[in-house]
Amino acid sequence: MGILGIKGTSYTHVDEIKEDDAFGTLLADNSIGVHHDHYLTYHLDLDIDGEANSFMMTNLETVRVKGESSGRKSYWKVSHETAKTEGDARIKVGLKACELAIVNPNKKTKPGNKIGYRLIPDSVAHPLLVADDYPQIRGAFTNYNVMVTPYNKSEKWAGGLYANQVELVLSIENKDIVLWHTVGIHHVPCQEDFPIMPTLSGGFELRPTNFFERNPVLKAKPPKPFTNQHCTSYH
Ligand SMILES: [Cu+2]
């Protein structure tokens, strides 16, 4: 819950507003809720069974079948790509079919898969400002939804202290790495947001991928019957 940023105006009805004159929604007499963005960056210092980890992108790619030997025209295949430097690990989520994972390249499952955890994004936002606009230069950490850097004790916040000093050349392979996940919304205010903004929720999921040898639920004990005087249920 929060308080919406409001700009004063002479308008009291939408019909009075000339096109391109209001940079927001008229919410009440003389009150415009200004269009704006919200960005949140999660600093995920993952250590998947140890500090030395890599960032792995699993790309899902369409392959067109050549020739007439099959009735099929296409299929899709998977290729794994391990990011070597910060510059390899910049992702705009949703632009292509890709699974993202932090893996431990030194630890394998019995069949030989790298153990890891996937990042499963929820909804994300991409900047609507042009890249050379000053707020976007200062907020360049919103250019990508995922970035990966070597762990550095002094780098705690995506927006500073030294936001512009990213060189993108540092190695992130088999290192103690940090995944920065930036999510957000573009907020076109509506009247329900005024004067008190209701909660909007978002997030992401971290899910094991080849971390366990099999589905760990198989080891879970079955639920015991549970009764009380009002109802019967399971816990
Ligand atoms: Cu907002």
PDB file of C-alpha atoms and ligand atoms in Angstrom:
ATOM      1  CA  MET A   1       0.000   0.000   0.000  1.00  0.00           C
ATOM      2  CA  GLY A   2       1.266   3.476  -0.727  1.00  0.00           C
ATOM      3  CA  ILE A   3       0.332   7.013  -1.575  1.00  0.00           C
ATOM      4  CA  LEU A   4       0.136   7.905  -5.229  1.00  0.00           C
ATOM      5  CA  GLY A   5       2.188  10.809  -6.591  1.00  0.00           C
ATOM      6  CA  ILE A   6      -0.244  13.540  -7.609  1.00  0.00           C
ATOM      7  CA  LYS A   7       0.197  16.601  -9.804  1.00  0.00           C
ATOM      8  CA  GLY A   8      -2.135  19.607  -9.450  1.00  0.00           C
ATOM      9  CA  THR A   9      -4.143  20.704 -12.488  1.00  0.00           C
ATOM     10  CA  SER A  10      -6.983  23.071 -13.410  1.00  0.00           C
ATOM     11  CA  TYR A  11      -8.962  20.231 -14.988  1.00  0.00           C
ATOM     12  CA  THR A  12     -12.005  18.706 -13.368  1.00  0.00           C
ATOM     13  CA  HIS A  13     -13.156  16.492 -16.245  1.00  0.00           C
ATOM     14  CA  VAL A  14     -11.389  14.389 -18.866  1.00  0.00           C
ATOM     15  CA  ASP A  15     -13.216  16.244 -21.683  1.00  0.00           C
ATOM     16  CA  GLU A  16     -11.288  19.441 -20.851  1.00  0.00           C
ATOM     17  CA  ILE A  17      -7.921  17.802 -21.405  1.00  0.00           C
ATOM     18  CA  LYS A  18      -6.253  18.442 -24.735  1.00  0.00           C
ATOM     19  CA  GLU A  19      -4.352  15.595 -26.302  1.00  0.00           C
ATOM     20  CA  ASP A  20      -0.723  15.380 -25.179  1.00  0.00           C
ATOM     21  CA  ASP A  21      -1.486  17.795 -22.385  1.00  0.00           C
ATOM     22  CA  ALA A  22      -1.745  15.439 -19.446  1.00  0.00           C
ATOM     23  CA  PHE A  23       0.989  13.018 -18.503  1.00  0.00           C
ATOM     24  CA  GLY A  24      -1.291  11.025 -16.291  1.00  0.00           C
ATOM     25  CA  THR A  25      -4.867  10.118 -15.390  1.00  0.00           C
ATOM     26  CA  LEU A  26      -7.356  12.642 -14.014  1.00  0.00           C
ATOM     27  CA  LEU A  27      -8.336  10.930 -10.771  1.00  0.00           C
ATOM     28  CA  ALA A  28     -10.397  13.641  -9.067  1.00  0.00           C
ATOM     29  CA  ASP A  29     -10.934  17.396  -9.342  1.00  0.00           C
ATOM     30  CA  ASN A  30      -7.586  19.097 -10.014  1.00  0.00           C
ATOM     31  CA  SER A  31      -5.643  15.905  -9.391  1.00  0.00           C
ATOM     32  CA  ILE A  32      -3.615  14.001 -11.941  1.00  0.00           C
ATOM     33  CA  GLY A  33      -1.889  10.713 -11.092  1.00  0.00           C
ATOM     34  CA  VAL A  34       1.301  10.912 -13.093  1.00  0.00           C
ATOM     35  CA  HIS A  35       2.440   8.024 -15.305  1.00  0.00           C
ATOM     36  CA  HIS A  36       5.530   6.411 -13.810  1.00  0.00           C
ATOM     37  CA  ASP A  37       7.489   3.182 -13.416  1.00  0.00           C
ATOM     38  CA  HIS A  38       8.320   0.970 -10.470  1.00  0.00           C
ATOM     39  CA  TYR A  39      11.425  -1.179 -10.617  1.00  0.00           C
ATOM     40  CA  LEU A  40      12.635  -3.637  -8.028  1.00  0.00           C
ATOM     41  CA  THR A  41      15.999  -5.338  -8.213  1.00  0.00           C
ATOM     42  CA  TYR A  42      16.634  -8.538  -6.298  1.00  0.00           C
ATOM     43  CA  HIS A  43      20.248  -9.188  -5.339  1.00  0.00           C
ATOM     44  CA  LEU A  44      20.466 -12.994  -5.405  1.00  0.00           C
ATOM     45  CA  ASP A  45      23.746 -14.185  -3.971  1.00  0.00           C
ATOM     46  CA  LEU A  46      23.174 -17.851  -4.720  1.00  0.00           C
ATOM     47  CA  ASP A  47      25.614 -20.552  -3.674  1.00  0.00           C
ATOM     48  CA  ILE A  48      24.423 -23.762  -5.297  1.00  0.00           C
ATOM     49  CA  ASP A  49      26.118 -26.460  -3.220  1.00  0.00           C
ATOM     50  CA  GLY A  50      29.213 -24.263  -2.867  1.00  0.00           C
ATOM     51  CA  GLU A  51      30.415 -20.827  -3.866  1.00  0.00           C
ATOM     52  CA  ALA A  52      31.807 -21.596  -7.325  1.00  0.00           C
ATOM     53  CA  ASN A  53      28.846 -21.320  -9.672  1.00  0.00           C
ATOM     54  CA  SER A  54      28.129 -20.509 -13.311  1.00  0.00           C
ATOM     55  CA  PHE A  55      25.224 -18.887 -15.105  1.00  0.00           C
ATOM     56  CA  MET A  56      23.740 -21.201 -17.711  1.00  0.00           C
ATOM     57  CA  MET A  57      21.314 -20.240 -20.446  1.00  0.00           C
ATOM     58  CA  THR A  58      19.338 -23.047 -22.027  1.00  0.00           C
ATOM     59  CA  ASN A  59      18.155 -21.865 -25.412  1.00  0.00           C
ATOM     60  CA  LEU A  60      15.148 -23.486 -27.062  1.00  0.00           C
ATOM     61  CA  GLU A  61      15.461 -23.182 -30.813  1.00  0.00           C
ATOM     62  CA  THR A  62      13.219 -24.118 -33.708  1.00  0.00           C
ATOM     63  CA  VAL A  63      14.807 -26.303 -36.368  1.00  0.00           C
ATOM     64  CA  ARG A  64      13.247 -26.618 -39.804  1.00  0.00           C
ATOM     65  CA  VAL A  65      13.402 -30.157 -41.194  1.00  0.00           C
ATOM     66  CA  LYS A  66      15.184 -30.296 -44.537  1.00  0.00           C
ATOM     67  CA  GLY A  67      14.130 -32.686 -47.266  1.00  0.00           C
ATOM     68  CA  GLU A  68      11.010 -34.820 -47.551  1.00  0.00           C
ATOM     69  CA  SER A  69      12.100 -37.840 -45.533  1.00  0.00           C
ATOM     70  CA  SER A  70       9.732 -36.943 -42.709  1.00  0.00           C
ATOM     71  CA  GLY A  71       6.188 -35.668 -42.700  1.00  0.00           C
ATOM     72  CA  ARG A  72       7.275 -33.160 -40.080  1.00  0.00           C
ATOM     73  CA  LYS A  73       8.367 -29.652 -41.001  1.00  0.00           C
ATOM     74  CA  SER A  74      10.055 -28.649 -37.759  1.00  0.00           C
ATOM     75  CA  TYR A  75      11.065 -29.546 -34.214  1.00  0.00           C
ATOM     76  CA  TRP A  76      12.836 -27.738 -31.398  1.00  0.00           C
ATOM     77  CA  LYS A  77      16.152 -28.430 -29.794  1.00  0.00           C
ATOM     78  CA  VAL A  78      17.989 -27.258 -26.729  1.00  0.00           C
ATOM     79  CA  SER A  79      21.467 -25.804 -26.464  1.00  0.00           C
ATOM     80  CA  HIS A  80      23.233 -24.926 -23.222  1.00  0.00           C
ATOM     81  CA  GLU A  81      25.416 -21.858 -23.057  1.00  0.00           C
ATOM     82  CA  THR A  82      27.546 -20.924 -20.066  1.00  0.00           C
ATOM     83  CA  ALA A  83      28.211 -17.206 -19.643  1.00  0.00           C
ATOM     84  CA  LYS A  84      31.921 -16.464 -19.460  1.00  0.00           C
ATOM     85  CA  THR A  85      31.772 -12.753 -18.648  1.00  0.00           C
ATOM     86  CA  GLU A  86      29.238 -10.259 -17.299  1.00  0.00           C
ATOM     87  CA  GLY A  87      28.558  -9.171 -20.870  1.00  0.00           C
ATOM     88  CA  ASP A  88      27.322 -12.662 -21.814  1.00  0.00           C
ATOM     89  CA  ALA A  89      24.772 -12.754 -19.024  1.00  0.00           C
ATOM     90  CA  ARG A  90      22.520  -9.813 -19.808  1.00  0.00           C
ATOM     91  CA  ILE A  91      18.963 -10.973 -20.439  1.00  0.00           C
ATOM     92  CA  LYS A  92      15.790  -9.199 -21.459  1.00  0.00           C
ATOM     93  CA  VAL A  93      13.211 -11.666 -20.244  1.00  0.00           C
ATOM     94  CA  GLY A  94      10.503 -12.775 -22.646  1.00  0.00           C
ATOM     95  CA  LEU A  95      12.216 -11.957 -25.927  1.00  0.00           C
ATOM     96  CA  LYS A  96      13.118 -15.568 -26.699  1.00  0.00           C
ATOM     97  CA  ALA A  97      12.512 -19.048 -25.331  1.00  0.00           C
ATOM     98  CA  CYS A  98      15.276 -19.512 -22.789  1.00  0.00           C
ATOM     99  CA  GLU A  99      15.668 -21.134 -19.385  1.00  0.00           C
ATOM    100  CA  LEU A 100      18.008 -19.440 -16.938  1.00  0.00           C
ATOM    101  CA  ALA A 101      19.861 -21.240 -14.200  1.00  0.00           C
ATOM    102  CA  ILE A 102      22.669 -20.887 -11.733  1.00  0.00           C
ATOM    103  CA  VAL A 103      24.567 -24.178 -11.751  1.00  0.00           C
ATOM    104  CA  ASN A 104      27.507 -25.652  -9.927  1.00  0.00           C
ATOM    105  CA  PRO A 105      29.735 -26.939 -12.759  1.00  0.00           C
ATOM    106  CA  ASN A 106      31.802 -28.928 -10.264  1.00  0.00           C
ATOM    107  CA  LYS A 107      28.895 -30.990  -8.963  1.00  0.00           C
ATOM    108  CA  LYS A 108      26.958 -33.404 -11.144  1.00  0.00           C
ATOM    109  CA  THR A 109      24.009 -35.692 -10.605  1.00  0.00           C
ATOM    110  CA  LYS A 110      24.412 -39.419 -11.119  1.00  0.00           C
ATOM    111  CA  PRO A 111      23.416 -39.228 -14.802  1.00  0.00           C
ATOM    112  CA  GLY A 112      25.833 -36.300 -15.199  1.00  0.00           C
ATOM    113  CA  ASN A 113      23.640 -33.199 -15.247  1.00  0.00           C
ATOM    114  CA  LYS A 114      25.002 -30.050 -13.647  1.00  0.00           C
ATOM    115  CA  ILE A 115      23.142 -29.361 -10.451  1.00  0.00           C
ATOM    116  CA  GLY A 116      21.398 -26.036 -10.354  1.00  0.00           C
ATOM    117  CA  TYR A 117      18.502 -23.795  -9.585  1.00  0.00           C
ATOM    118  CA  ARG A 118      16.380 -22.122 -12.227  1.00  0.00           C
ATOM    119  CA  LEU A 119      15.192 -18.553 -12.070  1.00  0.00           C
ATOM    120  CA  ILE A 120      11.573 -18.494 -13.223  1.00  0.00           C
ATOM    121  CA  PRO A 121      10.592 -14.878 -13.763  1.00  0.00           C
ATOM    122  CA  ASP A 122       7.086 -13.555 -13.223  1.00  0.00           C
ATOM    123  CA  SER A 123       5.985 -10.472 -15.125  1.00  0.00           C
ATOM    124  CA  VAL A 124       8.778  -8.005 -15.852  1.00  0.00           C
ATOM    125  CA  ALA A 125       8.993  -4.518 -17.353  1.00  0.00           C
ATOM    126  CA  HIS A 126      11.282  -3.179 -20.033  1.00  0.00           C
ATOM    127  CA  PRO A 127      12.230   0.520 -20.016  1.00  0.00           C
ATOM    128  CA  LEU A 128      10.064   2.801 -22.139  1.00  0.00           C
ATOM    129  CA  LEU A 129      12.602   5.631 -22.136  1.00  0.00           C
ATOM    130  CA  VAL A 130      15.265   5.879 -24.826  1.00  0.00           C
ATOM    131  CA  ALA A 131      18.708   4.673 -23.797  1.00  0.00           C
ATOM    132  CA  ASP A 132      20.374   8.117 -23.999  1.00  0.00           C
ATOM    133  CA  ASP A 133      17.739   9.845 -21.844  1.00  0.00           C
ATOM    134  CA  TYR A 134      19.332  10.982 -18.578  1.00  0.00           C
ATOM    135  CA  PRO A 135      17.061   9.052 -16.155  1.00  0.00           C
ATOM    136  CA  GLN A 136      17.661   5.904 -18.201  1.00  0.00           C
ATOM    137  CA  ILE A 137      21.426   6.448 -18.202  1.00  0.00           C
ATOM    138  CA  ARG A 138      21.319   6.798 -14.426  1.00  0.00           C
ATOM    139  CA  GLY A 139      18.918   3.864 -14.115  1.00  0.00           C
ATOM    140  CA  ALA A 140      20.769   1.671 -16.590  1.00  0.00           C
ATOM    141  CA  PHE A 141      20.355  -1.281 -14.242  1.00  0.00           C
ATOM    142  CA  THR A 142      16.799  -1.530 -15.630  1.00  0.00           C
ATOM    143  CA  ASN A 143      18.074  -2.154 -19.179  1.00  0.00           C
ATOM    144  CA  TYR A 144      18.104  -5.895 -18.518  1.00  0.00           C
ATOM    145  CA  ASN A 145      15.966  -8.100 -16.293  1.00  0.00           C
ATOM    146  CA  VAL A 146      18.894 -10.359 -15.473  1.00  0.00           C
ATOM    147  CA  MET A 147      22.533  -9.459 -14.993  1.00  0.00           C
ATOM    148  CA  VAL A 148      25.235 -11.545 -13.356  1.00  0.00           C
ATOM    149  CA  THR A 149      28.367 -10.187 -11.691  1.00  0.00           C
ATOM    150  CA  PRO A 150      31.175 -11.627  -9.602  1.00  0.00           C
ATOM    151  CA  TYR A 151      30.415 -11.259  -5.907  1.00  0.00           C
ATOM    152  CA  ASN A 152      31.747  -7.982  -4.593  1.00  0.00           C
ATOM    153  CA  LYS A 153      31.065  -6.982  -1.019  1.00  0.00           C
ATOM    154  CA  SER A 154      30.731  -3.318  -1.989  1.00  0.00           C
ATOM    155  CA  GLU A 155      28.052  -3.980  -4.631  1.00  0.00           C
ATOM    156  CA  LYS A 156      24.841  -4.202  -2.693  1.00  0.00           C
ATOM    157  CA  TRP A 157      22.458  -1.962  -4.607  1.00  0.00           C
ATOM    158  CA  ALA A 158      21.788  -2.055  -8.325  1.00  0.00           C
ATOM    159  CA  GLY A 159      21.351   1.709  -8.593  1.00  0.00           C
ATOM    160  CA  GLY A 160      24.613   2.772  -7.014  1.00  0.00           C
ATOM    161  CA  LEU A 161      27.016   3.661  -5.533  1.00  0.00           C
ATOM    162  CA  TYR A 162      28.884   3.363  -8.807  1.00  0.00           C
ATOM    163  CA  ALA A 163      26.156   2.485 -11.264  1.00  0.00           C
ATOM    164  CA  ASN A 164      27.999   3.691 -14.329  1.00  0.00           C
ATOM    165  CA  GLN A 165      31.211   1.826 -13.753  1.00  0.00           C
ATOM    166  CA  VAL A 166      30.176  -1.526 -15.185  1.00  0.00           C
ATOM    167  CA  GLU A 167      32.759  -2.822 -17.635  1.00  0.00           C
ATOM    168  CA  LEU A 168      31.093  -6.141 -18.500  1.00  0.00           C
ATOM    169  CA  VAL A 169      34.446  -7.898 -18.909  1.00  0.00           C
ATOM    170  CA  LEU A 170      34.786  -9.566 -15.526  1.00  0.00           C
ATOM    171  CA  SER A 171      34.715 -13.354 -15.536  1.00  0.00           C
ATOM    172  CA  ILE A 172      31.670 -14.992 -13.956  1.00  0.00           C
ATOM    173  CA  GLU A 173      32.373 -18.612 -14.859  1.00  0.00           C
ATOM    174  CA  ASN A 174      32.860 -21.012 -11.948  1.00  0.00           C
ATOM    175  CA  LYS A 175      32.993 -18.086  -9.507  1.00  0.00           C
ATOM    176  CA  ASP A 176      31.103 -16.779  -6.510  1.00  0.00           C
ATOM    177  CA  ILE A 177      28.465 -14.890  -8.514  1.00  0.00           C
ATOM    178  CA  VAL A 178      25.471 -12.682  -7.879  1.00  0.00           C
ATOM    179  CA  LEU A 179      22.362 -12.656 -10.043  1.00  0.00           C
ATOM    180  CA  TRP A 180      20.560  -9.330 -10.235  1.00  0.00           C
ATOM    181  CA  HIS A 181      16.919  -9.750 -11.169  1.00  0.00           C
ATOM    182  CA  THR A 182      15.047  -6.575 -12.062  1.00  0.00           C
ATOM    183  CA  VAL A 183      11.264  -6.660 -12.275  1.00  0.00           C
ATOM    184  CA  GLY A 184       8.780  -3.847 -12.455  1.00  0.00           C
ATOM    185  CA  ILE A 185       5.588  -2.301 -13.693  1.00  0.00           C
ATOM    186  CA  HIS A 186       4.690   0.687 -15.783  1.00  0.00           C
ATOM    187  CA  HIS A 187       2.029   2.432 -13.751  1.00  0.00           C
ATOM    188  CA  VAL A 188      -0.836   4.140 -15.525  1.00  0.00           C
ATOM    189  CA  PRO A 189      -2.768   5.263 -12.438  1.00  0.00           C
ATOM    190  CA  CYS A 190      -6.492   4.551 -12.218  1.00  0.00           C
ATOM    191  CA  GLN A 191      -9.089   5.879  -9.817  1.00  0.00           C
ATOM    192  CA  GLU A 192      -8.900   2.794  -7.608  1.00  0.00           C
ATOM    193  CA  ASP A 193      -5.276   3.754  -6.901  1.00  0.00           C
ATOM    194  CA  PHE A 194      -6.368   7.064  -5.352  1.00  0.00           C
ATOM    195  CA  PRO A 195      -5.881   8.282  -2.690  1.00  0.00           C
ATOM    196  CA  ILE A 196      -4.496   5.032  -1.258  1.00  0.00           C
ATOM    197  CA  MET A 197      -2.822   2.659  -3.659  1.00  0.00           C
ATOM    198  CA  PRO A 198      -3.871  -0.977  -3.181  1.00  0.00           C
ATOM    199  CA  THR A 199      -1.276  -3.736  -3.217  1.00  0.00           C
ATOM    200  CA  LEU A 200       0.119  -4.998  -6.493  1.00  0.00           C
ATOM    201  CA  SER A 201       2.136  -8.146  -6.160  1.00  0.00           C
ATOM    202  CA  GLY A 202       4.857  -9.748  -8.228  1.00  0.00           C
ATOM    203  CA  GLY A 203       7.934 -11.853  -7.784  1.00  0.00           C
ATOM    204  CA  PHE A 204       9.798 -14.808  -9.183  1.00  0.00           C
ATOM    205  CA  GLU A 205      10.481 -18.430  -8.388  1.00  0.00           C
ATOM    206  CA  LEU A 206      13.704 -20.280  -7.692  1.00  0.00           C
ATOM    207  CA  ARG A 207      13.213 -23.932  -8.564  1.00  0.00           C
ATOM    208  CA  PRO A 208      15.694 -26.806  -8.370  1.00  0.00           C
ATOM    209  CA  THR A 209      16.806 -28.092 -11.765  1.00  0.00           C
ATOM    210  CA  ASN A 210      18.753 -31.347 -11.624  1.00  0.00           C
ATOM    211  CA  PHE A 211      19.588 -30.457  -8.031  1.00  0.00           C
ATOM    212  CA  PHE A 212      17.952 -33.587  -6.640  1.00  0.00           C
ATOM    213  CA  GLU A 213      18.441 -37.070  -8.036  1.00  0.00           C
ATOM    214  CA  ARG A 214      14.697 -37.533  -8.280  1.00  0.00           C
ATOM    215  CA  ASN A 215      11.495 -35.813  -7.309  1.00  0.00           C
ATOM    216  CA  PRO A 216      12.075 -35.070  -3.575  1.00  0.00           C
ATOM    217  CA  VAL A 217       8.359 -35.405  -2.866  1.00  0.00           C
ATOM    218  CA  LEU A 218       8.819 -39.186  -3.148  1.00  0.00           C
ATOM    219  CA  LYS A 219      10.524 -39.071   0.249  1.00  0.00           C
ATOM    220  CA  ALA A 220       7.712 -37.132   1.894  1.00  0.00           C
ATOM    221  CA  LYS A 221       5.711 -38.976   4.517  1.00  0.00           C
ATOM    222  CA  PRO A 222       2.070 -39.555   3.602  1.00  0.00           C
ATOM    223  CA  PRO A 223      -0.371 -37.302   5.450  1.00  0.00           C
ATOM    224  CA  LYS A 224      -1.845 -38.636   8.692  1.00  0.00           C
ATOM    225  CA  PRO A 225      -5.573 -38.449   9.263  1.00  0.00           C
ATOM    226  CA  PHE A 226      -6.403 -35.590  11.605  1.00  0.00           C
ATOM    227  CA  THR A 227      -9.687 -35.109  13.399  1.00  0.00           C
ATOM    228  CA  ASN A 228     -11.201 -32.584  15.736  1.00  0.00           C
ATOM    229  CA  GLN A 229     -14.736 -31.999  16.873  1.00  0.00           C
ATOM    230  CA  HIS A 230     -15.604 -29.707  13.979  1.00  0.00           C
ATOM    231  CA  CYS A 231     -14.227 -31.337  10.892  1.00  0.00           C
ATOM    232  CA  THR A 232     -11.979 -34.000   9.447  1.00  0.00           C
ATOM    233  CA  SER A 233      -9.006 -33.057   7.376  1.00  0.00           C
ATOM    234  CA  TYR A 234      -5.425 -33.975   6.584  1.00  0.00           C
ATOM    235  CA  HIS A 235      -2.268 -32.199   7.577  1.00  0.00           C
TER     236      HIS A 235
HETATM  237 CU    CU B   1       2.879   3.522  -9.099  1.00  0.00          CU
END
